[in-house]
PDB file of C-alpha atoms and ligand atoms in Angstrom:
ATOM      1  CA  MET V   2      89.448  85.321  98.063  1.00  0.00           C
ATOM      2  CA  ASN V   3      86.644  86.195  95.613  1.00  0.00           C
ATOM      3  CA  SER V   4      83.961  87.208  98.111  1.00  0.00           C
ATOM      4  CA  LYS V   5      86.540  89.258 100.012  1.00  0.00           C
ATOM      5  CA  ILE V   6      87.506  91.004  96.776  1.00  0.00           C
ATOM      6  CA  GLU V   7      83.838  91.678  96.072  1.00  0.00           C
ATOM      7  CA  THR V   8      83.459  93.255  99.525  1.00  0.00           C
ATOM      8  CA  LEU V   9      86.518  95.435  99.034  1.00  0.00           C
ATOM      9  CA  LYS V  10      85.320  96.421  95.580  1.00  0.00           C
ATOM     10  CA  THR V  11      81.946  97.489  96.977  1.00  0.00           C
ATOM     11  CA  TRP V  12      83.478  99.456  99.846  1.00  0.00           C
ATOM     12  CA  ILE V  13      85.702 101.372  97.447  1.00  0.00           C
ATOM     13  CA  ALA V  14      82.975 101.927  94.851  1.00  0.00           C
ATOM     14  CA  GLU V  15      80.625 103.352  97.485  1.00  0.00           C
ATOM     15  CA  SER V  16      83.171 105.658  99.097  1.00  0.00           C
ATOM     16  CA  ASP V  17      84.814 108.935  98.192  1.00  0.00           C
ATOM     17  CA  ASN V  18      87.059 108.768 101.240  1.00  0.00           C
ATOM     18  CA  VAL V  19      89.395 105.826 100.904  1.00  0.00           C
ATOM     19  CA  VAL V  20      92.846 106.274 102.438  1.00  0.00           C
ATOM     20  CA  PHE V  21      95.817 104.012 101.775  1.00  0.00           C
ATOM     21  CA  PHE V  22      98.576 103.537 104.328  1.00  0.00           C
ATOM     22  CA  GLY V  23     101.569 101.675 102.957  1.00  0.00           C
ATOM     23  CA  GLY V  24     105.008 100.397 103.845  1.00  0.00           C
ATOM     24  CA  ALA V  25     108.021  98.811 102.216  1.00  0.00           C
ATOM     25  CA  GLY V  26     105.982  95.869 100.881  1.00  0.00           C
ATOM     26  CA  VAL V  27     104.322  98.193  98.378  1.00  0.00           C
ATOM     27  CA  SER V  28     107.660  98.802  96.677  1.00  0.00           C
ATOM     28  CA  THR V  29     109.196  95.330  96.899  1.00  0.00           C
ATOM     29  CA  GLU V  30     107.002  94.392  93.938  1.00  0.00           C
ATOM     30  CA  SER V  31     108.920  97.078  92.022  1.00  0.00           C
ATOM     31  CA  GLY V  32     112.184  95.428  93.004  1.00  0.00           C
ATOM     32  CA  ILE V  33     113.130  97.709  95.883  1.00  0.00           C
ATOM     33  CA  PRO V  34     114.421  95.625  98.774  1.00  0.00           C
ATOM     34  CA  ASP V  35     113.034  96.085 102.278  1.00  0.00           C
ATOM     35  CA  PHE V  36     116.132  96.739 104.335  1.00  0.00           C
ATOM     36  CA  ARG V  37     114.389  95.601 107.501  1.00  0.00           C
ATOM     37  CA  SER V  38     113.657  92.141 106.202  1.00  0.00           C
ATOM     38  CA  VAL V  39     116.162  89.303 106.375  1.00  0.00           C
ATOM     39  CA  ASP V  40     116.545  88.982 102.615  1.00  0.00           C
ATOM     40  CA  GLY V  41     116.679  92.747 102.267  1.00  0.00           C
ATOM     41  CA  LEU V  42     119.705  94.977 102.354  1.00  0.00           C
ATOM     42  CA  TYR V  43     121.178  93.377 105.432  1.00  0.00           C
ATOM     43  CA  HIS V  44     124.038  90.898 105.038  1.00  0.00           C
ATOM     44  CA  GLN V  45     125.436  92.742 102.108  1.00  0.00           C
ATOM     45  CA  LYS V  46     128.822  94.193 101.379  1.00  0.00           C
ATOM     46  CA  PHE V  47     128.773  97.125 103.800  1.00  0.00           C
ATOM     47  CA  ASP V  48     130.570  97.128 107.142  1.00  0.00           C
ATOM     48  CA  TYR V  49     127.645  98.423 109.173  1.00  0.00           C
ATOM     49  CA  PRO V  50     123.975  97.532 109.328  1.00  0.00           C
ATOM     50  CA  PRO V  51     121.713  99.916 107.345  1.00  0.00           C
ATOM     51  CA  GLU V  52     120.199 101.206 110.597  1.00  0.00           C
ATOM     52  CA  THR V  53     123.639 102.509 111.581  1.00  0.00           C
ATOM     53  CA  ILE V  54     124.573 103.996 108.233  1.00  0.00           C
ATOM     54  CA  LEU V  55     121.179 105.663 107.833  1.00  0.00           C
ATOM     55  CA  SER V  56     121.393 107.455 111.157  1.00  0.00           C
ATOM     56  CA  HIS V  57     121.753 111.136 111.915  1.00  0.00           C
ATOM     57  CA  THR V  58     125.047 110.638 113.755  1.00  0.00           C
ATOM     58  CA  PHE V  59     126.548 108.550 110.975  1.00  0.00           C
ATOM     59  CA  PHE V  60     125.513 111.068 108.316  1.00  0.00           C
ATOM     60  CA  TYR V  61     127.556 113.791 109.984  1.00  0.00           C
ATOM     61  CA  GLN V  62     130.473 111.663 111.158  1.00  0.00           C
ATOM     62  CA  ASN V  63     130.926 109.422 108.117  1.00  0.00           C
ATOM     63  CA  THR V  64     129.351 111.485 105.369  1.00  0.00           C
ATOM     64  CA  GLU V  65     131.359 109.910 102.574  1.00  0.00           C
ATOM     65  CA  TYR V  66     130.494 106.366 103.661  1.00  0.00           C
ATOM     66  CA  PHE V  67     126.851 107.371 104.108  1.00  0.00           C
ATOM     67  CA  TYR V  68     126.691 108.611 100.537  1.00  0.00           C
ATOM     68  CA  ARG V  69     128.422 105.545  99.148  1.00  0.00           C
ATOM     69  CA  PHE V  70     125.684 103.387 100.679  1.00  0.00           C
ATOM     70  CA  TYR V  71     122.907 105.857  99.948  1.00  0.00           C
ATOM     71  CA  LYS V  72     123.719 106.227  96.260  1.00  0.00           C
ATOM     72  CA  GLU V  73     123.944 102.492  95.766  1.00  0.00           C
ATOM     73  CA  LYS V  74     120.953 101.378  97.834  1.00  0.00           C
ATOM     74  CA  MET V  75     118.591 104.268  98.343  1.00  0.00           C
ATOM     75  CA  LEU V  76     118.514 105.995  94.968  1.00  0.00           C
ATOM     76  CA  PRO V  77     116.538 103.635  92.739  1.00  0.00           C
ATOM     77  CA  LEU V  78     115.788 106.331  90.191  1.00  0.00           C
ATOM     78  CA  ASP V  79     115.190 103.932  87.306  1.00  0.00           C
ATOM     79  CA  VAL V  80     112.662 101.819  89.233  1.00  0.00           C
ATOM     80  CA  GLN V  81     109.082 101.913  87.955  1.00  0.00           C
ATOM     81  CA  PRO V  82     105.748 101.958  89.816  1.00  0.00           C
ATOM     82  CA  ASN V  83     103.957  98.601  90.001  1.00  0.00           C
ATOM     83  CA  ALA V  84     100.302  97.577  89.782  1.00  0.00           C
ATOM     84  CA  ALA V  85      99.593  98.775  93.340  1.00  0.00           C
ATOM     85  CA  HIS V  86     100.992 102.277  92.733  1.00  0.00           C
ATOM     86  CA  ARG V  87      99.135 102.544  89.447  1.00  0.00           C
ATOM     87  CA  LYS V  88      95.803 101.394  90.893  1.00  0.00           C
ATOM     88  CA  LEU V  89      96.025 103.851  93.803  1.00  0.00           C
ATOM     89  CA  ALA V  90      96.696 106.728  91.392  1.00  0.00           C
ATOM     90  CA  GLU V  91      93.720 105.612  89.316  1.00  0.00           C
ATOM     91  CA  LEU V  92      91.457 105.513  92.397  1.00  0.00           C
ATOM     92  CA  GLU V  93      92.481 109.053  93.299  1.00  0.00           C
ATOM     93  CA  ARG V  94      91.691 110.303  89.790  1.00  0.00           C
ATOM     94  CA  ALA V  95      88.318 108.555  90.001  1.00  0.00           C
ATOM     95  CA  GLY V  96      87.484 110.450  93.193  1.00  0.00           C
ATOM     96  CA  ARG V  97      87.518 107.373  95.420  1.00  0.00           C
ATOM     97  CA  LEU V  98      90.883 107.788  97.161  1.00  0.00           C
ATOM     98  CA  LYS V  99      91.567 110.848  99.315  1.00  0.00           C
ATOM     99  CA  ALA V 100      95.171 110.345 100.365  1.00  0.00           C
ATOM    100  CA  ILE V 101      98.132 108.049 100.587  1.00  0.00           C
ATOM    101  CA  VAL V 102     100.218 107.828 103.739  1.00  0.00           C
ATOM    102  CA  THR V 103     103.511 106.092 103.081  1.00  0.00           C
ATOM    103  CA  GLN V 104     106.614 105.046 104.952  1.00  0.00           C
ATOM    104  CA  ASN V 105     108.490 104.733 101.666  1.00  0.00           C
ATOM    105  CA  ILE V 106     110.940 107.333 100.395  1.00  0.00           C
ATOM    106  CA  ASP V 107     111.217 106.103  96.805  1.00  0.00           C
ATOM    107  CA  GLY V 108     108.756 108.539  95.205  1.00  0.00           C
ATOM    108  CA  LEU V 109     106.988 105.764  93.292  1.00  0.00           C
ATOM    109  CA  HIS V 110     103.497 107.024  94.166  1.00  0.00           C
ATOM    110  CA  GLN V 111     104.308 110.390  92.540  1.00  0.00           C
ATOM    111  CA  LYS V 112     105.770 108.605  89.540  1.00  0.00           C
ATOM    112  CA  ALA V 113     102.501 106.691  89.187  1.00  0.00           C
ATOM    113  CA  GLY V 114     100.553 109.960  89.214  1.00  0.00           C
ATOM    114  CA  SER V 115      99.246 110.167  92.795  1.00  0.00           C
ATOM    115  CA  ARG V 116      98.925 113.674  94.212  1.00  0.00           C
ATOM    116  CA  THR V 117      97.965 113.701  97.876  1.00  0.00           C
ATOM    117  CA  ILE V 118     100.761 111.779  99.542  1.00  0.00           C
ATOM    118  CA  TRP V 119     101.988 112.090 103.103  1.00  0.00           C
ATOM    119  CA  GLU V 120     105.549 110.800 103.101  1.00  0.00           C
ATOM    120  CA  LEU V 121     106.272 110.060 106.741  1.00  0.00           C
ATOM    121  CA  HIS V 122     109.950 109.338 106.150  1.00  0.00           C
ATOM    122  CA  GLY V 123     110.557 111.953 103.471  1.00  0.00           C
ATOM    123  CA  SER V 124     111.660 111.401  99.888  1.00  0.00           C
ATOM    124  CA  VAL V 125     114.872 110.822  97.977  1.00  0.00           C
ATOM    125  CA  TYR V 126     113.457 113.187  95.358  1.00  0.00           C
ATOM    126  CA  ARG V 127     114.006 116.189  97.619  1.00  0.00           C
ATOM    127  CA  ASN V 128     117.447 117.317  98.762  1.00  0.00           C
ATOM    128  CA  HIS V 129     118.687 120.588 100.136  1.00  0.00           C
ATOM    129  CA  CYS V 130     121.826 122.434 101.096  1.00  0.00           C
ATOM    130  CA  LEU V 131     122.314 122.615 104.845  1.00  0.00           C
ATOM    131  CA  SER V 132     123.953 126.040 104.521  1.00  0.00           C
ATOM    132  CA  CYS V 133     121.759 128.007 102.119  1.00  0.00           C
ATOM    133  CA  GLY V 134     118.700 125.791 101.680  1.00  0.00           C
ATOM    134  CA  LYS V 135     118.994 125.447  97.891  1.00  0.00           C
ATOM    135  CA  SER V 136     117.136 122.422  96.485  1.00  0.00           C
ATOM    136  CA  TYR V 137     118.710 119.707  94.358  1.00  0.00           C
ATOM    137  CA  PRO V 138     117.202 116.897  92.265  1.00  0.00           C
ATOM    138  CA  PRO V 139     118.157 113.297  93.090  1.00  0.00           C
ATOM    139  CA  GLU V 140     120.134 113.024  89.849  1.00  0.00           C
ATOM    140  CA  TYR V 141     122.510 115.641  91.213  1.00  0.00           C
ATOM    141  CA  ILE V 142     123.126 113.491  94.285  1.00  0.00           C
ATOM    142  CA  ARG V 143     123.597 110.369  92.162  1.00  0.00           C
ATOM    143  CA  ASP V 144     126.037 112.007  89.750  1.00  0.00           C
ATOM    144  CA  ALA V 145     128.094 113.924  92.312  1.00  0.00           C
ATOM    145  CA  PRO V 146     131.527 112.389  92.819  1.00  0.00           C
ATOM    146  CA  GLY V 147     131.668 111.501  96.523  1.00  0.00           C
ATOM    147  CA  VAL V 148     129.836 113.826  98.887  1.00  0.00           C
ATOM    148  CA  PRO V 149     127.372 116.121  97.065  1.00  0.00           C
ATOM    149  CA  ARG V 150     128.112 119.791  97.690  1.00  0.00           C
ATOM    150  CA  CYS V 151     126.075 122.895  96.952  1.00  0.00           C
ATOM    151  CA  SER V 152     127.352 125.665  94.668  1.00  0.00           C
ATOM    152  CA  CYS V 153     127.854 127.618  97.921  1.00  0.00           C
ATOM    153  CA  GLY V 154     130.086 124.853  99.250  1.00  0.00           C
ATOM    154  CA  GLY V 155     127.544 123.613 101.795  1.00  0.00           C
ATOM    155  CA  LEU V 156     126.745 119.973 102.443  1.00  0.00           C
ATOM    156  CA  ILE V 157     123.615 118.621 100.744  1.00  0.00           C
ATOM    157  CA  LYS V 158     121.315 116.379 102.753  1.00  0.00           C
ATOM    158  CA  PRO V 159     118.458 114.279 101.414  1.00  0.00           C
ATOM    159  CA  ASP V 160     115.026 115.166 102.871  1.00  0.00           C
ATOM    160  CA  VAL V 161     114.815 111.672 104.269  1.00  0.00           C
ATOM    161  CA  VAL V 162     114.113 111.034 107.938  1.00  0.00           C
ATOM    162  CA  LEU V 163     117.188 109.278 109.265  1.00  0.00           C
ATOM    163  CA  TYR V 164     117.334 107.104 112.357  1.00  0.00           C
ATOM    164  CA  GLU V 165     117.509 109.307 115.506  1.00  0.00           C
ATOM    165  CA  GLU V 166     115.571 112.027 113.697  1.00  0.00           C
ATOM    166  CA  GLY V 167     111.961 112.992 114.378  1.00  0.00           C
ATOM    167  CA  LEU V 168     109.213 112.938 111.784  1.00  0.00           C
ATOM    168  CA  ASP V 169     108.128 116.196 110.179  1.00  0.00           C
ATOM    169  CA  GLU V 170     105.231 117.568 112.254  1.00  0.00           C
ATOM    170  CA  ALA V 171     103.150 118.927 109.397  1.00  0.00           C
ATOM    171  CA  THR V 172     103.442 115.604 107.576  1.00  0.00           C
ATOM    172  CA  VAL V 173     102.357 113.636 110.624  1.00  0.00           C
ATOM    173  CA  GLU V 174      99.451 116.010 111.150  1.00  0.00           C
ATOM    174  CA  GLY V 175      98.326 115.575 107.543  1.00  0.00           C
ATOM    175  CA  ALA V 176      98.584 111.806 107.844  1.00  0.00           C
ATOM    176  CA  VAL V 177      96.678 111.731 111.136  1.00  0.00           C
ATOM    177  CA  THR V 178      93.896 113.896 109.743  1.00  0.00           C
ATOM    178  CA  ALA V 179      93.555 111.757 106.605  1.00  0.00           C
ATOM    179  CA  ILE V 180      93.444 108.532 108.622  1.00  0.00           C
ATOM    180  CA  ALA V 181      91.081 109.916 111.276  1.00  0.00           C
ATOM    181  CA  ARG V 182      88.602 111.055 108.603  1.00  0.00           C
ATOM    182  CA  ALA V 183      88.901 107.993 106.371  1.00  0.00           C
ATOM    183  CA  GLU V 184      85.867 105.875 105.698  1.00  0.00           C
ATOM    184  CA  VAL V 185      87.808 102.965 104.221  1.00  0.00           C
ATOM    185  CA  LEU V 186      91.394 102.496 105.389  1.00  0.00           C
ATOM    186  CA  ILE V 187      93.527 100.119 103.354  1.00  0.00           C
ATOM    187  CA  VAL V 188      96.830  99.200 104.969  1.00  0.00           C
ATOM    188  CA  GLY V 189      99.371  97.383 102.827  1.00  0.00           C
ATOM    189  CA  GLY V 190     102.915  96.118 102.832  1.00  0.00           C
ATOM    190  CA  THR V 191     103.761  96.960 106.398  1.00  0.00           C
ATOM    191  CA  SER V 192     104.268  94.706 109.386  1.00  0.00           C
ATOM    192  CA  LEU V 193     102.929  97.572 111.553  1.00  0.00           C
ATOM    193  CA  THR V 194     105.704  97.121 114.074  1.00  0.00           C
ATOM    194  CA  VAL V 195     107.713 100.264 113.347  1.00  0.00           C
ATOM    195  CA  TYR V 196     106.816 103.225 115.540  1.00  0.00           C
ATOM    196  CA  PRO V 197     105.672 105.917 115.423  1.00  0.00           C
ATOM    197  CA  ALA V 198     104.221 105.168 111.998  1.00  0.00           C
ATOM    198  CA  ALA V 199     102.322 102.113 113.209  1.00  0.00           C
ATOM    199  CA  GLY V 200     100.647 104.154 115.962  1.00  0.00           C
ATOM    200  CA  LEU V 201      98.878 106.194 113.293  1.00  0.00           C
ATOM    201  CA  LEU V 202      96.415 103.376 112.803  1.00  0.00           C
ATOM    202  CA  ARG V 203      94.905 104.093 116.183  1.00  0.00           C
ATOM    203  CA  TYR V 204      93.406 107.297 114.761  1.00  0.00           C
ATOM    204  CA  TYR V 205      91.146 105.359 112.441  1.00  0.00           C
ATOM    205  CA  GLY V 206      87.615 105.273 113.803  1.00  0.00           C
ATOM    206  CA  GLY V 207      85.773 103.508 110.993  1.00  0.00           C
ATOM    207  CA  ASN V 208      84.704  99.915 110.493  1.00  0.00           C
ATOM    208  CA  LYS V 209      86.262  99.234 107.099  1.00  0.00           C
ATOM    209  CA  LEU V 210      89.865  98.492 107.950  1.00  0.00           C
ATOM    210  CA  VAL V 211      91.535  96.410 105.251  1.00  0.00           C
ATOM    211  CA  LEU V 212      94.929  94.794 105.842  1.00  0.00           C
ATOM    212  CA  ILE V 213      96.960  93.493 102.928  1.00  0.00           C
ATOM    213  CA  ASN V 214     100.143  91.895 104.185  1.00  0.00           C
ATOM    214  CA  ARG V 215     101.956  88.619 103.617  1.00  0.00           C
ATOM    215  CA  ASP V 216     102.557  88.039 107.334  1.00  0.00           C
ATOM    216  CA  GLU V 217     100.456  88.531 110.433  1.00  0.00           C
ATOM    217  CA  THR V 218     100.450  91.983 112.033  1.00  0.00           C
ATOM    218  CA  PRO V 219      99.610  93.153 115.565  1.00  0.00           C
ATOM    219  CA  TYR V 220      96.496  94.768 114.067  1.00  0.00           C
ATOM    220  CA  ASP V 221      94.995  91.664 112.451  1.00  0.00           C
ATOM    221  CA  GLY V 222      92.442  91.464 115.280  1.00  0.00           C
ATOM    222  CA  TYR V 223      91.110  94.927 114.430  1.00  0.00           C
ATOM    223  CA  ALA V 224      90.843  94.348 110.703  1.00  0.00           C
ATOM    224  CA  ASN V 225      87.506  93.942 108.963  1.00  0.00           C
ATOM    225  CA  LEU V 226      89.128  92.338 105.923  1.00  0.00           C
ATOM    226  CA  ILE V 227      92.512  90.635 105.597  1.00  0.00           C
ATOM    227  CA  PHE V 228      94.403  89.624 102.447  1.00  0.00           C
ATOM    228  CA  ARG V 229      97.668  87.656 102.424  1.00  0.00           C
ATOM    229  CA  GLU V 230      98.219  87.972  98.685  1.00  0.00           C
ATOM    230  CA  PRO V 231     100.608  90.531  97.110  1.00  0.00           C
ATOM    231  CA  ILE V 232      99.191  94.079  97.185  1.00  0.00           C
ATOM    232  CA  GLY V 233      99.423  94.557  93.443  1.00  0.00           C
ATOM    233  CA  GLN V 234      97.489  91.365  92.907  1.00  0.00           C
ATOM    234  CA  VAL V 235      94.726  92.385  95.342  1.00  0.00           C
ATOM    235  CA  LEU V 236      94.385  95.975  94.204  1.00  0.00           C
ATOM    236  CA  SER V 237      94.414  95.203  90.498  1.00  0.00           C
ATOM    237  CA  GLN V 238      91.211  93.215  91.024  1.00  0.00           C
ATOM    238  CA  VAL V 239      89.188  96.030  92.579  1.00  0.00           C
TER     239      VAL V 239
HETATM  240 ZN1   ZN S 320     124.150 126.092  99.560  1.00  0.00          ZN
END
């Protein structure tokens, strides 16, 4: 691993255009379960799989049930950033990292101090009233008894992209631009099987593609550097 780390270190040190693209694996080291993995949220005490509960249809038809699940599983407000989040924020401050593209909705990159973040699936930190548009902090959602309602009486919805919903166009555009212009692209904690997020990788035209993932991905053949160790462990060495 040492010569690979040295290579990665050099690439980052010589670039002012590193982009990080991350998935659920970035946050599992902070204790947030990956609900797509077998030991994740599945097989727990809810009557439906997370993919059903976290869908657009379910949100409107079973709002109370949705929020029961959401508050318990999706609002990890006391969770702290880990070594990977902290290192990425540090690299941005040092002028090496240009942007983070993430599939996570937990807001941990912001908490760590990162600024340019394209959140493909939204964030639990933003919520708004469907009737008047008023914004609410996540604590309001957490503390509301049952379904969170606006002062106007409207239903509050988290700015999180649910199943059946499309990604925000401006966010995708920002992510595509960052990836297309990146000199070094570091991809971590994602199996790269979930579309359309995984398709974003195709926009990268450079020759410094770094994959950090425990398991094999469909993009391993395109990578210039592959690490199987935990992301925090790899990044804290660069
Ligand atoms: Zn309202």
